[in-house]
mmCIF file with all atom_site columns, C-alpha atoms in Angstrom:
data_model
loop_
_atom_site.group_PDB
_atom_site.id
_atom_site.type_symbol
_atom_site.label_atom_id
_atom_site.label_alt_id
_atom_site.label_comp_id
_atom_site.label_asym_id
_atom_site.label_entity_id
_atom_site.label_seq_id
_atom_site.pdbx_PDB_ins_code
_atom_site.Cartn_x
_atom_site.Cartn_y
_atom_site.Cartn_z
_atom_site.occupancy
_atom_site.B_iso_or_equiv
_atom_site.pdbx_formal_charge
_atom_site.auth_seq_id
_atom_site.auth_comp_id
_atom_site.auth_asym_id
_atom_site.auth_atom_id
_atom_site.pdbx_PDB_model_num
ATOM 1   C CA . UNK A 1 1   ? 0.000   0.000  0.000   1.00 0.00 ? 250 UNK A CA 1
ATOM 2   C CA . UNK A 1 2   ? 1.006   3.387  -0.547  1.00 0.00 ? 251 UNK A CA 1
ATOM 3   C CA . UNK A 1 3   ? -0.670  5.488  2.415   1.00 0.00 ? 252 UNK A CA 1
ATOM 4   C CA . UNK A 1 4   ? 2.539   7.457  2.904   1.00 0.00 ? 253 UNK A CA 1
ATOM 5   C CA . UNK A 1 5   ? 2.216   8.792  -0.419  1.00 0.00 ? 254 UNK A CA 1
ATOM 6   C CA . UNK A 1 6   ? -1.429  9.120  -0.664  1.00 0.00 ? 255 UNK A CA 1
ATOM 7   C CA . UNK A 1 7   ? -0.209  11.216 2.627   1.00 0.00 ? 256 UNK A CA 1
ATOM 8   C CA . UNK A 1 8   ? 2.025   13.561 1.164   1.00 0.00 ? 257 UNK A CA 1
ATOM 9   C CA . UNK A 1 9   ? -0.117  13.509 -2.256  1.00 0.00 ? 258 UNK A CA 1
ATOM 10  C CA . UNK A 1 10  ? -2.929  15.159 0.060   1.00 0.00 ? 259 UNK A CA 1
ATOM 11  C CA . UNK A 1 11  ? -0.456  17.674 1.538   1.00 0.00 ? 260 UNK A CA 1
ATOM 12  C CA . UNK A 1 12  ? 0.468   18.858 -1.908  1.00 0.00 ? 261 UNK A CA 1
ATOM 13  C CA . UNK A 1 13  ? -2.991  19.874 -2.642  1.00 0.00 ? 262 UNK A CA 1
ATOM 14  C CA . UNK A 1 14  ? -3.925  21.546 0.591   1.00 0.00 ? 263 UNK A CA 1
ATOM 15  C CA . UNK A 1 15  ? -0.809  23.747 -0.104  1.00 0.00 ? 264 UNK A CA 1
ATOM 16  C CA . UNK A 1 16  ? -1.720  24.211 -3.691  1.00 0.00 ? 265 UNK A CA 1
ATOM 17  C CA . UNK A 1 17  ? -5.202  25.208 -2.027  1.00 0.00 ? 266 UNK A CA 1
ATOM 18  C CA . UNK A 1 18  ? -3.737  27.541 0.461   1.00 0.00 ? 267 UNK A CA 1
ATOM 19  C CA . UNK A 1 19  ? -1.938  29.056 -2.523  1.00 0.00 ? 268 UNK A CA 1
ATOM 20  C CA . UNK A 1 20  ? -5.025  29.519 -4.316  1.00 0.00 ? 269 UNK A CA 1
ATOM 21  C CA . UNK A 1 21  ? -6.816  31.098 -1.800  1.00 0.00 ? 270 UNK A CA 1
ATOM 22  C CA . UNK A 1 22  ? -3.915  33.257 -0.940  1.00 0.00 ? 271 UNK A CA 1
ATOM 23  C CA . UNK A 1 23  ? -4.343  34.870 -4.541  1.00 0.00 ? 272 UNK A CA 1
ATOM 24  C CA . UNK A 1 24  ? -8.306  35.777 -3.730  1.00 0.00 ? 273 UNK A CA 1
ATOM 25  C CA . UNK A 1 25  ? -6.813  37.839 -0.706  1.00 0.00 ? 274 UNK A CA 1
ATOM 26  C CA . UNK A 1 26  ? -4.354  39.084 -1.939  1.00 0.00 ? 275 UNK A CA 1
ATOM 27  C CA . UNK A 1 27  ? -7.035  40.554 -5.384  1.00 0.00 ? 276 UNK A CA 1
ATOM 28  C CA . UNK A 1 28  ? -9.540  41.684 -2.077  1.00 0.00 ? 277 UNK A CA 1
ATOM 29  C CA . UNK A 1 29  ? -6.182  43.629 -0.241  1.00 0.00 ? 278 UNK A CA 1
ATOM 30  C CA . UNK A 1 30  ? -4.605  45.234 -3.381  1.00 0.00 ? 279 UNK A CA 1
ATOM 31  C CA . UNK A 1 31  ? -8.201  45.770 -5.569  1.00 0.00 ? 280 UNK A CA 1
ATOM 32  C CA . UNK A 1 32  ? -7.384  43.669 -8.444  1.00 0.00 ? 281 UNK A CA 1
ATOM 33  C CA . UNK A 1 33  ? -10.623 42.771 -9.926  1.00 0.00 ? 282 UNK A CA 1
ATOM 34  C CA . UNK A 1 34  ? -11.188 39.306 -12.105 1.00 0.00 ? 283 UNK A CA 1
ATOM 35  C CA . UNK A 1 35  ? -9.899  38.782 -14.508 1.00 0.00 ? 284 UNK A CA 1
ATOM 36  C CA . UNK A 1 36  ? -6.758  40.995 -14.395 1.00 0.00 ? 285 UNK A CA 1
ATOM 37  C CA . UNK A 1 37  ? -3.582  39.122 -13.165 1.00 0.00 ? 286 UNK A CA 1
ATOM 38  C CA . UNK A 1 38  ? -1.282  42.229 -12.651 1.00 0.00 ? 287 UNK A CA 1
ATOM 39  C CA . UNK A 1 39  ? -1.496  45.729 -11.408 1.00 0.00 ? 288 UNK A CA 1
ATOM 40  C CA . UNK A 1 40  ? -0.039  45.564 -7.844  1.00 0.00 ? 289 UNK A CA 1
ATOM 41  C CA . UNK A 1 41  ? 3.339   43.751 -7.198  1.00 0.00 ? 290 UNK A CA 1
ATOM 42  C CA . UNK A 1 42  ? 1.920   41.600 -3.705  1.00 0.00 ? 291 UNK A CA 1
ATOM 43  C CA . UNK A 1 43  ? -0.744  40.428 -5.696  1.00 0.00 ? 292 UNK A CA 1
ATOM 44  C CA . UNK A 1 44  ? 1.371   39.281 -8.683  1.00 0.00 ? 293 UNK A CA 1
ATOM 45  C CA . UNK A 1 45  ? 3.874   37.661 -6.134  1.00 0.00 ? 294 UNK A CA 1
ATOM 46  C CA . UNK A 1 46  ? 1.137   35.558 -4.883  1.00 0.00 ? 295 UNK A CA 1
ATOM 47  C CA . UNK A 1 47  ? -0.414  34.539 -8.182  1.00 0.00 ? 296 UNK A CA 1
ATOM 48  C CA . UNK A 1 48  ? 3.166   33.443 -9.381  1.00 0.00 ? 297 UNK A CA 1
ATOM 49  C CA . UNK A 1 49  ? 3.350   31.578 -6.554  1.00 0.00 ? 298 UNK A CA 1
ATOM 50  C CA . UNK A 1 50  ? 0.163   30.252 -7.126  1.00 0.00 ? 299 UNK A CA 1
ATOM 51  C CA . UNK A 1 51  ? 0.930   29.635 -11.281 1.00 0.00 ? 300 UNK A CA 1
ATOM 52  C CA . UNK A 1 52  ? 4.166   28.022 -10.386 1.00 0.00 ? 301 UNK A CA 1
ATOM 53  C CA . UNK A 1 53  ? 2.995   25.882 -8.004  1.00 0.00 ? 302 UNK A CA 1
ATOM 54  C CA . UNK A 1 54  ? 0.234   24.690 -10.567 1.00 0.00 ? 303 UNK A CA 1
ATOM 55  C CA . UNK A 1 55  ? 2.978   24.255 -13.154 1.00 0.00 ? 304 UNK A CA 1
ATOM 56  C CA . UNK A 1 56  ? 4.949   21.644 -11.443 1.00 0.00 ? 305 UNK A CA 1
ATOM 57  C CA . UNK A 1 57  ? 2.474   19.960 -9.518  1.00 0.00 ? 306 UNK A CA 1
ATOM 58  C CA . UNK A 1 58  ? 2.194   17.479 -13.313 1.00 0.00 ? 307 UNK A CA 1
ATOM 59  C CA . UNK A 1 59  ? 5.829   16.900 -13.419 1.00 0.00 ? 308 UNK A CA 1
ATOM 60  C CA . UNK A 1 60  ? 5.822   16.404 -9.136  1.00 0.00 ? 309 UNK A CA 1
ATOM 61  C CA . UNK A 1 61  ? 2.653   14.166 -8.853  1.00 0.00 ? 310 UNK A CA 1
ATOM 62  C CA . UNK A 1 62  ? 3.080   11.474 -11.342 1.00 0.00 ? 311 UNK A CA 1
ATOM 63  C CA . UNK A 1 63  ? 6.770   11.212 -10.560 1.00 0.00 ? 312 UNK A CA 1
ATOM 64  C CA . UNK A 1 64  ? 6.247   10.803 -6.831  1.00 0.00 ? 313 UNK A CA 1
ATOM 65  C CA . UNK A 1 65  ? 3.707   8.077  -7.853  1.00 0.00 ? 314 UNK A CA 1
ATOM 66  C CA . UNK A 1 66  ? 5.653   6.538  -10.457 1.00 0.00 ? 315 UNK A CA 1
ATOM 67  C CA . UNK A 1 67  ? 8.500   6.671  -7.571  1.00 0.00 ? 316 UNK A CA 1
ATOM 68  C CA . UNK A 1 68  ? 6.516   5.045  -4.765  1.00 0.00 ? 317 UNK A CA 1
ATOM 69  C CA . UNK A 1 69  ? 5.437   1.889  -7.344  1.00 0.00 ? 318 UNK A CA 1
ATOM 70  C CA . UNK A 1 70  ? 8.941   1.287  -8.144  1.00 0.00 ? 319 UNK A CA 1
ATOM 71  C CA . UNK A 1 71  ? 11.279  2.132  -5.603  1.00 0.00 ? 320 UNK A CA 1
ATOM 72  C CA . UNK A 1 72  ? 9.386   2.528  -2.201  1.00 0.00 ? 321 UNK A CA 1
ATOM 73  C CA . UNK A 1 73  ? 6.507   4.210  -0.869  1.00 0.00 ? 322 UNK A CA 1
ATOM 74  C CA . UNK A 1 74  ? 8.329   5.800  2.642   1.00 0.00 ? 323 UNK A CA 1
ATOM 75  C CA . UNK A 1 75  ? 11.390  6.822  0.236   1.00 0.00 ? 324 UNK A CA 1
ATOM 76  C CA . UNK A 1 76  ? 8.737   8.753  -2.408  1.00 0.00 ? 325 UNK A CA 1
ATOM 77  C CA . UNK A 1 77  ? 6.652   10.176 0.538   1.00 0.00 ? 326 UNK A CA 1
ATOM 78  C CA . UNK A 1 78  ? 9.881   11.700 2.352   1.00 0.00 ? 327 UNK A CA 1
ATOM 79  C CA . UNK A 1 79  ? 11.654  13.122 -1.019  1.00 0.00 ? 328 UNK A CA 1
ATOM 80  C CA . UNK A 1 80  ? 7.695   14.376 -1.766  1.00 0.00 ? 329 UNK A CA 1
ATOM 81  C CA . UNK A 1 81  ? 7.382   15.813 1.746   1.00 0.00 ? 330 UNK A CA 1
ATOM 82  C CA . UNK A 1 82  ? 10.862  17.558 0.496   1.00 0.00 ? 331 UNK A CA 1
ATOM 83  C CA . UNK A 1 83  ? 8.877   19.181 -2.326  1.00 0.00 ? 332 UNK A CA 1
ATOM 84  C CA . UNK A 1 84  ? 6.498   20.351 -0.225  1.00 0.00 ? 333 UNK A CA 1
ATOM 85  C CA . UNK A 1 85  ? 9.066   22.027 2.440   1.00 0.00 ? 334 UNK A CA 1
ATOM 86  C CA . UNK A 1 86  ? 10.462  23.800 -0.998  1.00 0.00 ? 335 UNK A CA 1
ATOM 87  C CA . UNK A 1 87  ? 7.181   25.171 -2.274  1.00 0.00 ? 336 UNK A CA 1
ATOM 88  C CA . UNK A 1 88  ? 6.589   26.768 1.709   1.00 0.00 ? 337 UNK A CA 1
ATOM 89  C CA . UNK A 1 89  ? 10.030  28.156 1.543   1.00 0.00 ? 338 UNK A CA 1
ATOM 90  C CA . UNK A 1 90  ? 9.319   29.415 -2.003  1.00 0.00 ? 339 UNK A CA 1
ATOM 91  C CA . UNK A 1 91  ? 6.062   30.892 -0.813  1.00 0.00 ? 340 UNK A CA 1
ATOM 92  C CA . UNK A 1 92  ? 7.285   32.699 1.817   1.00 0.00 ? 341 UNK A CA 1
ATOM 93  C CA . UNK A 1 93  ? 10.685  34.428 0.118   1.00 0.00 ? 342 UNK A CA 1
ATOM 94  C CA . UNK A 1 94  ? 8.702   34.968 -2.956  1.00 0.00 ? 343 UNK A CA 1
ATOM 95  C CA . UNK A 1 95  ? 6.023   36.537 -0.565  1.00 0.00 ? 344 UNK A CA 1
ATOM 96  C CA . UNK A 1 96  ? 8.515   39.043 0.669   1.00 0.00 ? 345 UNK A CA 1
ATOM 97  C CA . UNK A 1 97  ? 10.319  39.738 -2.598  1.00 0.00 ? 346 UNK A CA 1
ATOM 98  C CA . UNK A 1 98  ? 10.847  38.097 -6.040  1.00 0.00 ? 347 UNK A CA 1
ATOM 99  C CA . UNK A 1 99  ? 14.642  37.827 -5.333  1.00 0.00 ? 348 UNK A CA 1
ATOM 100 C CA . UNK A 1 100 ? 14.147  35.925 -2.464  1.00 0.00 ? 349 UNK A CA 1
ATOM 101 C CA . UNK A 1 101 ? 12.489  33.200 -4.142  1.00 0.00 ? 350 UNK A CA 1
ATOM 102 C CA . UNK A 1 102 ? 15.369  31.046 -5.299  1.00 0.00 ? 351 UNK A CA 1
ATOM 103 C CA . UNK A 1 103 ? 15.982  29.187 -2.443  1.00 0.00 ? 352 UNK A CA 1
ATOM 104 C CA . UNK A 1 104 ? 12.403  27.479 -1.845  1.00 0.00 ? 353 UNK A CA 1
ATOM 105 C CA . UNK A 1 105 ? 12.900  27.196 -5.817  1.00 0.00 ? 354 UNK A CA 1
ATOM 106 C CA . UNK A 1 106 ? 15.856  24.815 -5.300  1.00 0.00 ? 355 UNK A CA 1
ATOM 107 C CA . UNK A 1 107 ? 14.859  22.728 -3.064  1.00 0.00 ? 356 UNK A CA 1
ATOM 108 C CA . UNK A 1 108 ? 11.773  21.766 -4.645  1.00 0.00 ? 357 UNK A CA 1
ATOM 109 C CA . UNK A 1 109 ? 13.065  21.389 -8.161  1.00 0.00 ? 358 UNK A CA 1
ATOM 110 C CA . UNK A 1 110 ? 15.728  18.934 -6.651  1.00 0.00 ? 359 UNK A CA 1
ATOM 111 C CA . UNK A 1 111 ? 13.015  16.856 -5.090  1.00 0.00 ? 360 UNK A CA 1
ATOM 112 C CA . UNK A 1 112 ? 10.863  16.685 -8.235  1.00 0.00 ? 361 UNK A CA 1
ATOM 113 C CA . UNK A 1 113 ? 13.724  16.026 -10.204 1.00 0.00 ? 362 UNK A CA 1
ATOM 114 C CA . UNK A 1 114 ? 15.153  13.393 -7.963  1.00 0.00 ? 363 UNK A CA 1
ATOM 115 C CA . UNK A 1 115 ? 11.514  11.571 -8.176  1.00 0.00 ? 364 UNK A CA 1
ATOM 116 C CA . UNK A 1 116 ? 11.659  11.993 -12.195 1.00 0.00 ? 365 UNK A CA 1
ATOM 117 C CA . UNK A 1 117 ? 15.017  10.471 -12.080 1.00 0.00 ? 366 UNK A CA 1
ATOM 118 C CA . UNK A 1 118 ? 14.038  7.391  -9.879  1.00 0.00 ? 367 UNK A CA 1
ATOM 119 C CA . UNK A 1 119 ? 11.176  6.817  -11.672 1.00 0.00 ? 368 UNK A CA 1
ATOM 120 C CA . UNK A 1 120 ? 12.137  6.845  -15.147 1.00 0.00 ? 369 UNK A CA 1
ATOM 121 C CA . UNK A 1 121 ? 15.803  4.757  -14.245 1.00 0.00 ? 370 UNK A CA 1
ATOM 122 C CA . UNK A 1 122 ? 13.520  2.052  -12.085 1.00 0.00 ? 371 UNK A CA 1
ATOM 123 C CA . UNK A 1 123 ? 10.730  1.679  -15.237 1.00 0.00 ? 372 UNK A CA 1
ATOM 124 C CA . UNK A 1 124 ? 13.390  1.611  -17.674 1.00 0.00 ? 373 UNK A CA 1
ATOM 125 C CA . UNK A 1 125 ? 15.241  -0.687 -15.654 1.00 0.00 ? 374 UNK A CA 1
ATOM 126 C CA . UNK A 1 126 ? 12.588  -3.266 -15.731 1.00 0.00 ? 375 UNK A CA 1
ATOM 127 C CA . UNK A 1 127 ? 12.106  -3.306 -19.801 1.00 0.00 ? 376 UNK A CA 1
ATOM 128 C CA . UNK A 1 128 ? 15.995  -4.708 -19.765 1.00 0.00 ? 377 UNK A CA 1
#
């Protein structure tokens, strides 16, 4: 069974949710109306964060599933709860200022990349 990943799967989505609501508060503090996605730099900050979040949460999911099948479930769920830990660092720098995003960056694109990577070596693996 994979209930550690089906764990950290869950996680994933109640950040990406928190992200999402974070961009209707930040429209209601700054007065950017639907369906503009710019005007005021601490909304935009938030709705990257939201965006980017959205745009590696397909290459993140499938790998940490693809992972845990393969490899192990505890392994996938702890390099996944890695992820995570990046996109809250990410969140916060890029909350404060675009330059300080990099970090949270970082750490979550190694931990989607490392899932990628054990994924795709463990299937191809098994067609030899």
């Amino acid at each position: 069974m994979y209930h550690l990943t089906a764990l950290v799967t869950l996680l994933a989505i109640a950040f990406y949710f928190f992200a999402t609501i974070n961009v209707s508060r930040a429209r209601a503090r700054t007065g950017i109306k639907v369906p503009a996605t710019s005007g005021h730099p601490d909304f935009e900050r938030a709705f990257r964060i939201q965006v980017n979040t959205l745009e590696w949460m397909p290459i993140f999911l499938p790998s940490l599933w693809l992972f845990a099948i393969y490899i192990s479930d505890a392994l996938a769920a702890g390099i996944g709860a890695l992820w995570i830990v990046g996109r809250i660092v990410y969140f916060i720098g890029y909350s404060q200022a675009a330059a300080k995003r990099g970090p949270g960056f970082l750490i979550q694109a190694i931990a989607a990349i490392a899932l990628w990577v054990g994924a795709i070596g463990a299937a191809v693996s098994r067609l030899v």
